[in-house]
PDB file of C-alpha atoms in Angstrom:
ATOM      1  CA  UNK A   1       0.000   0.000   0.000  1.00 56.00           C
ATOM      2  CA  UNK A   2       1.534   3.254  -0.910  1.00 57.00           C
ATOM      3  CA  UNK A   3       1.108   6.166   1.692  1.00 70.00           C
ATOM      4  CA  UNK A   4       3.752   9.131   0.988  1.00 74.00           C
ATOM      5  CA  UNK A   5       5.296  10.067  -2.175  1.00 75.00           C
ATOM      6  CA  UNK A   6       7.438  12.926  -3.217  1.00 75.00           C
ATOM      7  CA  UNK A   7       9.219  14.568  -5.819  1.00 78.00           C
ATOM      8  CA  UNK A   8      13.381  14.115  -7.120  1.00 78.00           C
ATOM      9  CA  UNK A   9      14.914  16.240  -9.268  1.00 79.00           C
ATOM     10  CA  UNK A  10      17.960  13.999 -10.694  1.00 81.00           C
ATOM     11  CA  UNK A  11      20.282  14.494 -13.918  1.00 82.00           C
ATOM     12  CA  UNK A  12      17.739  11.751 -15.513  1.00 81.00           C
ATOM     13  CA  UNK A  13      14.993  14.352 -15.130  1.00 80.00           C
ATOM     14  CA  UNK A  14      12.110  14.705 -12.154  1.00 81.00           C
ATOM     15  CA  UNK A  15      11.346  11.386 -10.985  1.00 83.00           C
ATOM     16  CA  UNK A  16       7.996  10.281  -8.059  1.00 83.00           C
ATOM     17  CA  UNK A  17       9.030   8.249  -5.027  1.00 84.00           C
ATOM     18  CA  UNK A  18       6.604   6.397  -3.387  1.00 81.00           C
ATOM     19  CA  UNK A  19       7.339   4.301  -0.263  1.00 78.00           C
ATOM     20  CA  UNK A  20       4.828   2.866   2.314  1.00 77.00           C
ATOM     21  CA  UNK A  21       4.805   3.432   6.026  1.00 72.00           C
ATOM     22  CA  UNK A  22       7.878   1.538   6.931  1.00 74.00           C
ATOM     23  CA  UNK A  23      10.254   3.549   4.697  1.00 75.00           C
ATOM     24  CA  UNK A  24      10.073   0.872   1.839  1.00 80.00           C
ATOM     25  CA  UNK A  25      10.333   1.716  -1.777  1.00 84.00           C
ATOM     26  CA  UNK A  26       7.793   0.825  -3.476  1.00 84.00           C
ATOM     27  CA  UNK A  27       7.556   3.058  -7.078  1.00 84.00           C
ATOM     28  CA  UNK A  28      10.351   5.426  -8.408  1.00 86.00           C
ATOM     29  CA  UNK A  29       9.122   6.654 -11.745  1.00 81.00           C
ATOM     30  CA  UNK A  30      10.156   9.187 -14.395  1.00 76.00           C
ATOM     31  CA  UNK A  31       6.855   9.430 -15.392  1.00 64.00           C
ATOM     32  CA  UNK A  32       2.476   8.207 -15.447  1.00 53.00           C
ATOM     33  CA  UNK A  33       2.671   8.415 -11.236  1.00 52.00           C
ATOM     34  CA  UNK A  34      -0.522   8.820 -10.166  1.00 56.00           C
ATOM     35  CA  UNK A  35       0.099  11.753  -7.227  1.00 53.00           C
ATOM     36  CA  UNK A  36      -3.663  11.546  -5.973  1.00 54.00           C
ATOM     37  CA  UNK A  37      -3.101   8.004  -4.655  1.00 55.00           C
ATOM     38  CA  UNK A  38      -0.625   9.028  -1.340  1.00 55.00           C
ATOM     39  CA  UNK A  39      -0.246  12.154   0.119  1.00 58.00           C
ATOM     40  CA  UNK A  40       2.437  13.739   0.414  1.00 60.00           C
ATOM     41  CA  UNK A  41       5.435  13.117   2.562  1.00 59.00           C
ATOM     42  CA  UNK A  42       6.002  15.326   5.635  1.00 60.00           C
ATOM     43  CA  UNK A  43       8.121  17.582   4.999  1.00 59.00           C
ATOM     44  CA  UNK A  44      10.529  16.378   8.314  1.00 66.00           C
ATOM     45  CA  UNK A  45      10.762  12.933   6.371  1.00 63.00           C
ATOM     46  CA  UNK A  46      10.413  14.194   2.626  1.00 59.00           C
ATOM     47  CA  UNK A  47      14.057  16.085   3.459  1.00 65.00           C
ATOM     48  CA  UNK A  48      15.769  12.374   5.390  1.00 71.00           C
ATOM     49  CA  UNK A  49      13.978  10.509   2.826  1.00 69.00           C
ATOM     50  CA  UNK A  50      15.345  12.594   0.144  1.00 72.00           C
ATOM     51  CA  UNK A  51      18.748  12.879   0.830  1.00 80.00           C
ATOM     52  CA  UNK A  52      19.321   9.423   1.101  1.00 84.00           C
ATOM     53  CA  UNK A  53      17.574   8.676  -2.056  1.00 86.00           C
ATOM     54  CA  UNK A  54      18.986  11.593  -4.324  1.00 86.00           C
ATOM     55  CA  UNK A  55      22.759  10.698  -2.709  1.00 90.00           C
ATOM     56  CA  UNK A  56      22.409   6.820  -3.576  1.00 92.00           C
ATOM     57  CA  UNK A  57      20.877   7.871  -7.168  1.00 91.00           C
ATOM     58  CA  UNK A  58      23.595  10.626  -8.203  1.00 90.00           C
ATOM     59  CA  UNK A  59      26.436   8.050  -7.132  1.00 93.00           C
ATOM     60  CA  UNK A  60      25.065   6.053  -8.982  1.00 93.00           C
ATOM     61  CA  UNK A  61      24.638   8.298 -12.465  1.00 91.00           C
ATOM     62  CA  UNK A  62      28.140   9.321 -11.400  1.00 92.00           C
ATOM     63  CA  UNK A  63      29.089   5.885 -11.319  1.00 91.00           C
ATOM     64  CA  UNK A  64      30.440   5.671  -8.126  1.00 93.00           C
ATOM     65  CA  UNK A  65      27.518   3.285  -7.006  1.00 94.00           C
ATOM     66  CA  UNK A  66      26.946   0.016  -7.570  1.00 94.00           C
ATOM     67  CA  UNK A  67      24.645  -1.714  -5.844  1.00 92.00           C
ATOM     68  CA  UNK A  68      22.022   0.818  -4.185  1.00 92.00           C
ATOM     69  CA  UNK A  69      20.957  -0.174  -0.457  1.00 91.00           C
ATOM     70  CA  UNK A  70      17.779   2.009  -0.055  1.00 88.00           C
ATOM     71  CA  UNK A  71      14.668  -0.742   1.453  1.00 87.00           C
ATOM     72  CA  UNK A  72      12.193  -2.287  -0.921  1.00 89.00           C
ATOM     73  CA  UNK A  73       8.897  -3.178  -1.508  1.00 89.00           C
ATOM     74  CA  UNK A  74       7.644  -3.682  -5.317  1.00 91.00           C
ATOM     75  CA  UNK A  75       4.169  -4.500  -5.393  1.00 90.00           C
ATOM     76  CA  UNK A  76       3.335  -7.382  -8.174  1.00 93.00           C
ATOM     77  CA  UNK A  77       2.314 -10.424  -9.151  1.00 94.00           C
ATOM     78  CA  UNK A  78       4.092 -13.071  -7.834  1.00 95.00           C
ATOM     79  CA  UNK A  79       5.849 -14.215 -11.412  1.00 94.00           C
ATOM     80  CA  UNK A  80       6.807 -10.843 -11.411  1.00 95.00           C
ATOM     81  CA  UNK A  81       8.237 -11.024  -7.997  1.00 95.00           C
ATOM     82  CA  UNK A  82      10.432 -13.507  -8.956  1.00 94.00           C
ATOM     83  CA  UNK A  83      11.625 -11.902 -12.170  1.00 95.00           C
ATOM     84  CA  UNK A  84      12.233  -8.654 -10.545  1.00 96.00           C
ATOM     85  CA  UNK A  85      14.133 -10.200  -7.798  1.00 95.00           C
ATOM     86  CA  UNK A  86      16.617 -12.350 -10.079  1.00 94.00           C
ATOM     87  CA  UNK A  87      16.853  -8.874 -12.136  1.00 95.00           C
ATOM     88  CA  UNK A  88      18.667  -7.265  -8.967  1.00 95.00           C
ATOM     89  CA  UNK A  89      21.030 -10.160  -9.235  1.00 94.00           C
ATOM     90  CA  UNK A  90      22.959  -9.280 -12.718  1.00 95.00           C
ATOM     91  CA  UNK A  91      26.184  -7.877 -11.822  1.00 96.00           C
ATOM     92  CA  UNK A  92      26.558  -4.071 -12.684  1.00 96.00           C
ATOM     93  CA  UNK A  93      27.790  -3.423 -16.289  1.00 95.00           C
ATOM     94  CA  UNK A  94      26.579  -6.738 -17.268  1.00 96.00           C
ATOM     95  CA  UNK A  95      23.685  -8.093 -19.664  1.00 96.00           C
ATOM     96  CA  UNK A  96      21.005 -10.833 -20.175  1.00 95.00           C
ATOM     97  CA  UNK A  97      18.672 -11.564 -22.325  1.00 95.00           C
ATOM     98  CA  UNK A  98      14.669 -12.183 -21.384  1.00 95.00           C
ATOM     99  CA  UNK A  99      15.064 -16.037 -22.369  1.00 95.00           C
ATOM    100  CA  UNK A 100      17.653 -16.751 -20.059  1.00 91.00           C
ATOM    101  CA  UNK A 101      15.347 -15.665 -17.216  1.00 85.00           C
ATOM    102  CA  UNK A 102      12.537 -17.582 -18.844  1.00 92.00           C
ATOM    103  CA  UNK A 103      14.776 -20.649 -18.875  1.00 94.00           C
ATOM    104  CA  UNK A 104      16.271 -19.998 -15.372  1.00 91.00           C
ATOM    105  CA  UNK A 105      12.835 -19.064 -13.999  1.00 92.00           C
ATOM    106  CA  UNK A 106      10.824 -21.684 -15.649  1.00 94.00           C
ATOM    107  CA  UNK A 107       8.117 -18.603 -17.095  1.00 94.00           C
ATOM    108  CA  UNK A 108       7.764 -18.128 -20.641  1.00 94.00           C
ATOM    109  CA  UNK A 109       9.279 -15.120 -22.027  1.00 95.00           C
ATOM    110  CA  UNK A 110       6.996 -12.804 -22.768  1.00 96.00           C
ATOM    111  CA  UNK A 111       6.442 -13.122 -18.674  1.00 95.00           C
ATOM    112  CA  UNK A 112      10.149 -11.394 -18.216  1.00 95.00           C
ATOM    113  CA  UNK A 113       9.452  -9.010 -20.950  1.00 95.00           C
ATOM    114  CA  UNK A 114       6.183  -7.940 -19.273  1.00 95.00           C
ATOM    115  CA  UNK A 115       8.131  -7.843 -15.745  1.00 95.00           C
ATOM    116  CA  UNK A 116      10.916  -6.151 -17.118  1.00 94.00           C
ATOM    117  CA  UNK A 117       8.779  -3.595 -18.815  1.00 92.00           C
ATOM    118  CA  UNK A 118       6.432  -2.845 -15.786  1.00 92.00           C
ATOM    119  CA  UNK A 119       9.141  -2.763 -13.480  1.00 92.00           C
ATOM    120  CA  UNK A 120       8.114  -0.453 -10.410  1.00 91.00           C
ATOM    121  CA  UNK A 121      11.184   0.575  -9.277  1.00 92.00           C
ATOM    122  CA  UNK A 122      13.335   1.891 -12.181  1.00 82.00           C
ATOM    123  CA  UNK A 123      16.728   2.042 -11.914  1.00 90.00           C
ATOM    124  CA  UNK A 124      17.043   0.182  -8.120  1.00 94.00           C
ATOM    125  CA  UNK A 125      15.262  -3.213  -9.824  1.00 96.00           C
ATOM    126  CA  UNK A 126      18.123  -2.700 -12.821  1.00 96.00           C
ATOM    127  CA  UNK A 127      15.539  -4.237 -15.458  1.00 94.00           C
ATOM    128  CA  UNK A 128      18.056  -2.090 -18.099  1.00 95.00           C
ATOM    129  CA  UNK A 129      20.246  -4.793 -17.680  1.00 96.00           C
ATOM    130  CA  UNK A 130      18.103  -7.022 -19.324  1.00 96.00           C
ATOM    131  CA  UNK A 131      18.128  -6.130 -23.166  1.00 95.00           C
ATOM    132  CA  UNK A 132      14.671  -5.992 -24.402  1.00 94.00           C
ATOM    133  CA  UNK A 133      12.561  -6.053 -27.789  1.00 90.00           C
ATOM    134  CA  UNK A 134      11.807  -2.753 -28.426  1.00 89.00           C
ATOM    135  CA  UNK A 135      12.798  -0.583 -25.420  1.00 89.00           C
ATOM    136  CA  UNK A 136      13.765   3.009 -25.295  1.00 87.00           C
ATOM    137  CA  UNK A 137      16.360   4.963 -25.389  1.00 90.00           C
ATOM    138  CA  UNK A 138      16.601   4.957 -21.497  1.00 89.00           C
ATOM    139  CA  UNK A 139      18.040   1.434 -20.904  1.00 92.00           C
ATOM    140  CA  UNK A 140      20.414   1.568 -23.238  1.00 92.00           C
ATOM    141  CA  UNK A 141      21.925   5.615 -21.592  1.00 92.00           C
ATOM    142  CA  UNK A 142      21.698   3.025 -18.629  1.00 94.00           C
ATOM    143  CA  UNK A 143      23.976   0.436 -19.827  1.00 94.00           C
ATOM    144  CA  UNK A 144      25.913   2.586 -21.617  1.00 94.00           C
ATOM    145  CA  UNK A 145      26.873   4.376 -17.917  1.00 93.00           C
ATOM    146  CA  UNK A 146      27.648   0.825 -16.520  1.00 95.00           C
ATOM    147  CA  UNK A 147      29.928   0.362 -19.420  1.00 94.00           C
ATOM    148  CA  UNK A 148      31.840   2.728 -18.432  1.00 92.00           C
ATOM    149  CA  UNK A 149      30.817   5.588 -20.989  1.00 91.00           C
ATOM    150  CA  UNK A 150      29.714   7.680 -18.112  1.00 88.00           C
ATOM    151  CA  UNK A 151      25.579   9.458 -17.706  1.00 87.00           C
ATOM    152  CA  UNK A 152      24.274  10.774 -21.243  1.00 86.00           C
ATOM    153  CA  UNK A 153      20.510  11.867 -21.077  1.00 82.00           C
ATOM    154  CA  UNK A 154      18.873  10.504 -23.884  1.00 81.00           C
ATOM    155  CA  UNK A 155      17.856  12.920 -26.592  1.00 72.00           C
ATOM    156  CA  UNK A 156      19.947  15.600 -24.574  1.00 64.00           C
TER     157      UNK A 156
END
């Protein structure tokens, strides 16, 4: 159940938080956050809440972070569960394809493509690490900033 949300301003563009009421992640969105579901975070909390996020995300856009340790909570099916939590497994900088998780996971691959695609939590869940059909230009600046190539906003 989400309660709070609030606002980021990162170098990937504004982004929504959303986290229920025992600090847990549970949506971080560039974009189509509904804001009239929660309300919004105290302003006490909103600032500790915050800093810790928008720290964790710029080290990791500068690449100095690798594996990000703020609490979560995605809310899902259960296949998706699964999928999401292998996802956070792949090593930074590295790759897989969507049938390797359907042959690991036992789920058919268009599961791990939906998953991947509806992931909650961009960026913490790193579903950019898994290439798939079609996807924006987002995943790929993602990669690309793993590989070493450093944080280019797309179309900037």
């Amino acid at each position: 159940m989400i309660l709070w949300h609030y606002e980021l301003n990162t170098p990937m563009g504004p982004m929504r938080a959303a986290f229920d009421g025992r600090g847990r992640l549970l949506e971080l969105v560039l974009e189509g956050f509904d804001p009239r579901k929660t309300s919004p975070l105290p302003p006490r909390e909103q600032r500790e809440a915050k800093r810790f996020l928008d720290r964790q995300i710029d080290a990791y856009l500068a690449g100095t972070l690798r594996t990000f340790t703020v609490p979560l909570d995605p809310q899902g099916r259960p296949s998706h569960l699964r999928i999401w939590d292998t996802v956070r497994t792949i090593p930074y900088g590295q790759t897989r394809q969507p049938s390797d998780f359907a042959a690991w996971l036992g789920l058919d691959e268009e599961v791990v493509v939906m998953a991947c695609a509806s992931n909650p939590i961009a960026l913490l869940i790193p579903a950019h690490r898994v290439v798939l059909p079609g996807e924006g230009p987002l995943p790929k600046a993602l990669r690309d900033l793993e590989s070493g190539l450093g944080w280019r906003k797309p179309g900037a």
